[in-house]
Coordinates of C-alpha atoms in Angstrom, one line a residue:
M1 CA 77.2 100.9 118.9
D2 CA 75.0 99.1 121.4
D3 CA 75.0 95.3 121.6
A4 CA 71.6 94.8 120.0
R5 CA 72.6 96.8 117.0
K6 CA 76.0 95.1 116.7
Q7 CA 74.3 91.7 116.9
H8 CA 71.8 92.7 114.2
L9 CA 74.7 93.6 111.9
L10 CA 76.5 90.3 112.6
D11 CA 73.4 88.3 111.9
R12 CA 73.1 90.2 108.5
I13 CA 76.7 89.4 107.8
D14 CA 76.0 85.6 108.5
E15 CA 73.0 85.8 106.1
K16 CA 75.1 87.3 103.3
T17 CA 78.1 85.1 103.7
D18 CA 75.9 82.0 103.5
E19 CA 75.2 83.1 99.9
L20 CA 79.0 83.5 99.2
P21 CA 81.8 81.0 98.5
W22 CA 83.6 79.5 101.5
Y23 CA 86.8 81.5 100.9
V24 CA 84.9 84.8 101.1
R25 CA 83.3 83.7 104.4
E26 CA 86.9 82.9 105.6
Y27 CA 88.1 86.4 104.6
V28 CA 85.2 88.1 106.4
D29 CA 85.8 86.0 109.5
K30 CA 89.4 87.1 109.5
K31 CA 88.4 90.7 109.2
M32 CA 86.0 90.6 112.1
R33 CA 88.8 91.6 114.5
T34 CA 89.9 94.6 112.7
M35 CA 86.9 96.0 110.8
S36 CA 83.6 97.2 112.0
P37 CA 80.5 95.0 111.4
R38 CA 79.0 97.8 109.3
S39 CA 82.0 98.0 107.0
L40 CA 82.1 94.2 106.7
L41 CA 78.4 94.1 105.8
N42 CA 79.1 96.7 103.1
Y43 CA 81.9 94.5 101.8
C44 CA 79.5 91.5 101.6
H45 CA 77.1 93.5 99.6
D46 CA 79.9 94.3 97.1
Y47 CA 80.9 90.7 96.9
L48 CA 77.3 89.5 96.2
I49 CA 77.1 92.0 93.3
F50 CA 80.4 90.7 91.9
F51 CA 79.7 87.0 92.1
N52 CA 76.1 87.3 90.9
W53 CA 77.5 89.2 87.9
M54 CA 79.8 86.3 87.2
L55 CA 76.8 84.0 87.1
A56 CA 74.9 86.4 84.9
E57 CA 77.8 86.5 82.5
G58 CA 78.0 82.7 82.3
L59 CA 81.5 82.6 83.9
Y60 CA 80.3 79.9 86.1
K61 CA 77.4 77.5 85.9
G62 CA 75.9 76.8 89.3
K63 CA 75.2 78.6 92.5
C64 CA 77.0 81.7 93.8
E65 CA 78.3 79.9 96.9
D66 CA 79.9 77.2 94.7
I67 CA 82.1 79.4 92.6
P68 CA 85.6 77.9 92.9
L69 CA 88.9 79.6 93.4
D70 CA 90.1 78.7 89.9
G71 CA 87.1 80.6 88.6
L72 CA 88.7 83.8 90.0
E73 CA 92.1 82.8 88.7
K74 CA 90.8 82.5 85.1
L75 CA 89.3 86.0 85.1
T76 CA 90.9 88.4 82.5
P77 CA 91.4 92.1 82.9
Q78 CA 88.9 92.8 80.2
Q79 CA 86.2 90.8 82.1
I80 CA 86.9 93.0 85.2
E81 CA 86.7 96.1 83.0
N82 CA 83.3 94.8 81.8
F83 CA 82.2 94.4 85.4
L84 CA 83.2 98.0 86.1
S85 CA 81.2 99.1 83.1
Y86 CA 78.3 97.1 84.4
L87 CA 78.5 99.1 87.7
Q88 CA 78.7 102.4 85.8
F89 CA 76.0 101.9 83.1
R90 CA 73.7 99.3 84.5
L91 CA 73.7 100.1 88.2
N92 CA 74.4 103.8 87.7
N93 CA 77.2 103.9 90.2
D94 CA 79.3 107.0 90.3
R95 CA 83.1 106.8 90.1
F96 CA 83.5 107.1 93.9
T97 CA 81.2 104.2 94.4
I98 CA 82.9 102.1 91.7
N99 CA 86.3 102.8 93.4
R100 CA 84.9 101.7 96.7
K101 CA 83.6 98.4 95.3
L102 CA 86.8 97.8 93.4
S103 CA 88.7 98.5 96.7
S104 CA 86.6 95.7 98.4
L105 CA 87.5 93.3 95.6
K106 CA 91.2 94.2 95.7
S107 CA 91.3 93.6 99.4
L108 CA 89.7 90.1 99.0
F109 CA 91.9 89.1 96.1
N110 CA 95.0 90.3 98.0
Y111 CA 94.0 88.2 100.9
L112 CA 93.6 85.1 98.7
Q113 CA 97.0 85.6 97.0
N114 CA 99.2 87.0 99.8
V115 CA 97.7 85.9 103.1
A116 CA 95.7 82.7 102.9
E117 CA 97.5 79.4 102.5
T118 CA 96.5 75.8 101.8
Q119 CA 97.6 72.9 104.0
D120 CA 100.7 72.5 101.8
L121 CA 101.6 76.2 102.3
K122 CA 100.5 77.3 98.8
P123 CA 98.5 80.5 98.2
Y124 CA 94.8 80.2 97.5
L125 CA 95.4 82.3 94.3
V126 CA 98.6 82.3 92.2
R127 CA 97.2 84.9 89.8
N128 CA 95.5 88.0 91.0
V129 CA 93.7 89.8 88.2
M130 CA 92.6 92.6 90.5
A131 CA 96.2 93.7 90.9
K132 CA 96.1 94.6 87.2
I133 CA 93.1 96.9 87.5
S134 CA 93.5 100.6 88.4
F135 CA 91.1 102.8 90.3
N136 CA 89.1 105.4 88.3
K137 CA 90.8 108.7 88.1
I138 CA 88.5 111.2 89.6
K139 CA 88.2 114.5 87.6
E140 CA 89.5 117.4 89.6
D141 CA 86.4 119.0 91.3
Q142 CA 85.8 121.1 94.3
E143 CA 86.5 118.1 96.6
T144 CA 89.9 117.6 95.0
V145 CA 90.7 121.3 95.2
A146 CA 89.8 121.2 98.9
Q147 CA 92.0 118.2 99.4
K148 CA 94.9 120.2 98.0
M149 CA 94.1 123.1 100.3
A150 CA 94.0 120.9 103.4
G151 CA 97.0 118.9 102.3
K152 CA 97.2 115.2 101.5
I153 CA 94.5 113.8 103.7
L154 CA 92.3 110.7 103.8
W155 CA 89.0 110.5 102.0
K156 CA 86.0 108.2 102.1
D157 CA 87.1 104.6 102.4
E158 CA 90.7 105.5 102.9
Y159 CA 89.9 106.1 106.7
E160 CA 89.3 102.4 107.3
Q161 CA 91.8 101.3 104.7
F162 CA 94.7 103.3 106.4
R163 CA 93.6 102.1 109.8
Q164 CA 93.5 98.5 108.5
F165 CA 96.9 98.9 106.9
V166 CA 98.4 99.9 110.2
A167 CA 96.7 97.2 112.1
E168 CA 97.5 94.3 109.8
D169 CA 98.3 94.9 106.2
Y170 CA 101.6 96.7 106.7
C171 CA 103.2 93.5 107.9
Q172 CA 102.9 92.2 104.3
T173 CA 105.2 95.0 103.0
V174 CA 107.9 94.0 105.5
K175 CA 107.4 90.2 105.6
N176 CA 110.8 89.6 104.1
D177 CA 112.5 91.8 106.8
K178 CA 112.5 89.9 110.1
K179 CA 113.6 92.9 112.1
L180 CA 110.9 95.2 110.7
L181 CA 108.3 92.5 110.9
N182 CA 109.0 91.8 114.5
F183 CA 108.9 95.5 115.3
H184 CA 105.5 95.8 113.7
Q185 CA 104.1 92.8 115.5
Q186 CA 105.4 94.3 118.8
N187 CA 103.7 97.7 118.3
A188 CA 100.8 97.0 116.0
E189 CA 98.1 97.4 118.7
R190 CA 99.7 100.6 120.0
D191 CA 100.2 102.2 116.6
T192 CA 96.6 101.3 115.5
A193 CA 95.2 102.8 118.6
I194 CA 97.1 106.1 118.0
V195 CA 96.1 106.4 114.4
S196 CA 92.5 105.4 115.2
L197 CA 92.3 107.9 118.0
I198 CA 93.4 110.8 115.9
L199 CA 91.1 109.8 113.0
G200 CA 88.3 109.4 115.5
S201 CA 88.7 112.6 117.5
G202 CA 90.9 115.1 115.7
L203 CA 93.3 115.4 118.7
R204 CA 96.5 117.4 118.2
L205 CA 99.9 115.6 118.5
S206 CA 100.7 117.2 121.8
E207 CA 97.3 116.2 123.2
V208 CA 97.9 112.5 122.2
V209 CA 101.4 112.5 123.6
G210 CA 100.2 113.9 127.0
L211 CA 97.4 111.4 127.6
D212 CA 97.5 109.2 130.8
L213 CA 95.5 106.1 131.4
S214 CA 93.2 108.0 133.8
D215 CA 92.3 110.4 131.0
V216 CA 90.3 107.9 129.1
D217 CA 86.7 107.3 129.9
F218 CA 85.4 104.4 127.8
K219 CA 81.9 104.6 129.1
K220 CA 81.4 108.2 127.9
R221 CA 83.9 107.7 125.0
M222 CA 85.9 110.8 126.0
V223 CA 89.4 111.7 126.8
R224 CA 90.6 114.5 129.0
V225 CA 93.1 116.7 127.3
M226 CA 95.0 120.0 128.0
R227 CA 94.3 122.3 125.1
K228 CA 96.2 125.4 124.1
G229 CA 96.2 128.0 126.9
N230 CA 96.4 125.1 129.4
K231 CA 92.6 124.7 129.2
E232 CA 91.2 121.3 130.3
Q233 CA 88.6 119.8 128.0
Y234 CA 86.9 116.5 127.5
V235 CA 86.9 115.4 123.8
Y236 CA 84.8 112.6 122.3
F237 CA 86.3 109.8 120.3
S238 CA 84.7 107.3 117.9
E239 CA 83.5 103.8 118.7
Q240 CA 86.2 102.3 116.5
A241 CA 88.9 104.3 118.3
G242 CA 87.5 103.0 121.6
L243 CA 87.7 99.4 120.3
D244 CA 91.3 99.9 119.2
L245 CA 92.3 101.5 122.5
E246 CA 90.8 98.6 124.4
D247 CA 92.8 96.1 122.2
Y248 CA 96.0 98.1 123.0
L249 CA 95.4 98.3 126.7
Q250 CA 94.9 94.5 126.9
V251 CA 98.5 94.0 125.8
R252 CA 100.1 97.3 127.0
T253 CA 101.5 96.1 130.3
E254 CA 102.8 92.7 129.1
K255 CA 104.3 93.8 125.8
Y256 CA 106.1 96.8 127.2
H257 CA 107.0 95.3 130.6
L258 CA 105.6 98.3 132.5
P259 CA 105.7 99.0 136.2
V260 CA 102.4 100.0 137.8
S261 CA 103.8 103.5 138.3
N262 CA 103.9 104.2 134.6
K263 CA 100.6 106.0 133.9
A264 CA 101.4 107.2 130.3
L265 CA 98.8 105.9 127.8
F266 CA 101.2 105.5 124.8
V267 CA 104.6 104.2 125.6
S268 CA 107.8 103.3 123.8
A269 CA 109.5 99.9 123.6
S270 CA 112.1 99.4 126.4
M271 CA 115.5 100.8 125.6
G272 CA 119.0 100.9 127.1
P273 CA 120.7 98.5 129.5
K274 CA 118.0 99.1 132.2
E275 CA 115.3 98.5 129.6
T276 CA 113.6 101.8 130.4
T277 CA 110.1 102.3 129.1
R278 CA 108.9 105.9 128.7
R279 CA 106.1 108.0 127.3
L280 CA 106.1 107.9 123.5
S281 CA 107.6 111.2 122.2
P282 CA 106.0 113.6 119.7
R283 CA 108.8 112.8 117.2
A284 CA 108.3 109.1 117.7
I285 CA 104.6 109.4 116.8
E286 CA 105.3 111.6 113.8
N287 CA 107.9 109.0 112.6
L288 CA 105.5 106.0 112.9
V289 CA 102.7 107.9 111.1
K290 CA 105.2 108.8 108.3
K291 CA 106.4 105.2 108.1
Y292 CA 102.9 103.8 107.6
A293 CA 101.8 106.7 105.3
T294 CA 104.8 106.1 103.0
A295 CA 104.2 102.4 102.8
F296 CA 100.4 103.1 102.3
G297 CA 101.2 105.3 99.2
K298 CA 100.4 108.7 100.8
P299 CA 103.8 109.9 101.9
A300 CA 102.6 113.5 102.6
L301 CA 100.2 112.2 105.3
S302 CA 101.2 113.3 108.7
V303 CA 99.7 113.6 112.2
H304 CA 98.3 117.0 111.4
K305 CA 96.9 115.7 108.1
L306 CA 95.1 112.9 110.1
R307 CA 93.6 115.7 112.2
H308 CA 92.5 117.5 109.0
S309 CA 91.0 114.2 107.7
F310 CA 88.9 113.9 110.8
A311 CA 87.7 117.5 110.6
T312 CA 86.9 117.2 106.8
R313 CA 84.9 114.0 107.3
Y314 CA 83.1 115.4 110.4
Q315 CA 82.0 118.5 108.6
A316 CA 80.9 116.6 105.5
E317 CA 78.7 114.2 107.5
N318 CA 77.4 116.7 110.2
N319 CA 77.7 120.2 108.8
D320 CA 78.0 121.7 112.3
I321 CA 80.9 124.2 112.5
P322 CA 80.3 125.2 116.2
K323 CA 80.5 121.6 117.4
L324 CA 83.5 120.9 115.2
R325 CA 85.2 124.0 116.6
R326 CA 84.8 122.7 120.1
Q327 CA 85.9 119.2 119.1
L328 CA 89.1 120.6 117.6
G329 CA 89.7 123.1 120.3
H330 CA 89.9 126.1 118.0
S331 CA 89.9 129.5 119.7
S332 CA 88.6 131.2 116.6
I333 CA 85.7 129.9 114.5
Q334 CA 87.4 131.4 111.5
T335 CA 90.0 128.6 111.8
T336 CA 87.3 126.0 111.7
M337 CA 85.6 127.6 108.6
I338 CA 88.2 126.0 106.3
Y339 CA 86.2 122.8 106.5
T340 CA 83.1 124.4 105.0
H341 CA 84.5 123.8 101.5
L342 CA 81.9 121.3 100.4
S343 CA 79.2 122.5 97.9
N344 CA 75.6 121.5 98.3
E345 CA 76.0 118.8 95.8
E346 CA 79.0 117.3 97.6
L347 CA 77.1 117.5 100.9
K348 CA 74.4 115.5 99.2
R349 CA 77.0 112.9 98.1
A350 CA 78.4 112.8 101.7
V351 CA 75.0 112.0 103.1
D352 CA 74.4 109.4 100.4
N353 CA 77.8 107.9 101.3
M354 CA 76.6 107.5 104.8
D355 CA 73.6 105.6 103.5
D356 CA 76.0 103.4 101.6
H357 CA 77.3 102.1 104.9
F358 CA 73.9 101.3 106.3
D359 CA 73.0 97.7 107.0
E360 CA 70.6 97.1 104.1
P361 CA 71.8 96.8 100.5
D362 CA 70.9 99.6 98.1
N363 CA 70.1 97.4 95.2
Q364 CA 73.3 98.4 93.4

């Protein structure tokens, strides 16, 4: 994303947050470091729909930006169900879109209850009504069948949710275990970069393990890898993966006490009496992904499933098997054909989903 485009999105976020309560602006500001501007703008759209619905329902008399925290605390599960019905029957949102908007709200309410604190160390919200609301169960269709075929992979908003979980939210699950919390704080940037890189490129485990610092080209957003058959290839990675890699490299040397001679991109914490730091092993990467996946609620998720996730998303949004084949390093195009499992209707939904993340609201 170029600077002008990014600045435009940030300006749009400022416009939207000016219409929202102060605590929503605070939440959005906190997420600036770990979420893309486009995703945050999409969140702001969702929040405006919700708070304007509260006003329309007479749940607060006044302006949207003045809705107090106790107005959220007094909401009942039935009122939230009414809001979800409003999305479905008045705005004609499908179940996937409703789940996405519910996810945005759950993330906000979780921040207000479990992260944000007042000056006297009390949570902003004591009661979180969103924790009582379940996501829509999606009827088993071709997309669900395809998910079973490919294994337990990430879909739609789960890409950013899982990345965000690794980067920040996991610490909430271990906040009462000082050892685990400290370990996460030590390795959060590294682990986020690993997950983000796989989700943003589809690299194999062995390819991630073998990366050196000199293999990363941030200007072209490519990494040099040795593929099967000892073939050298340059593979593109996403903008978000690039940002996460840069964040990691800013702390890599200091956090892991590395000598200049250590050229490995991903390294382990120092171990042994000599505090040796070495290249992160394949098993170590498998274990860290398993740890986060289990805590995230998708225990079947693995490094290979992250690769499947990238490929499924790429094909849904681009429908270009030859390019996907090259990106994944498949020797046979038949191997890549597994990702052609979307029907025409689902391709349309995938394209619509891309529009959902554009910088202008869709009047929903």
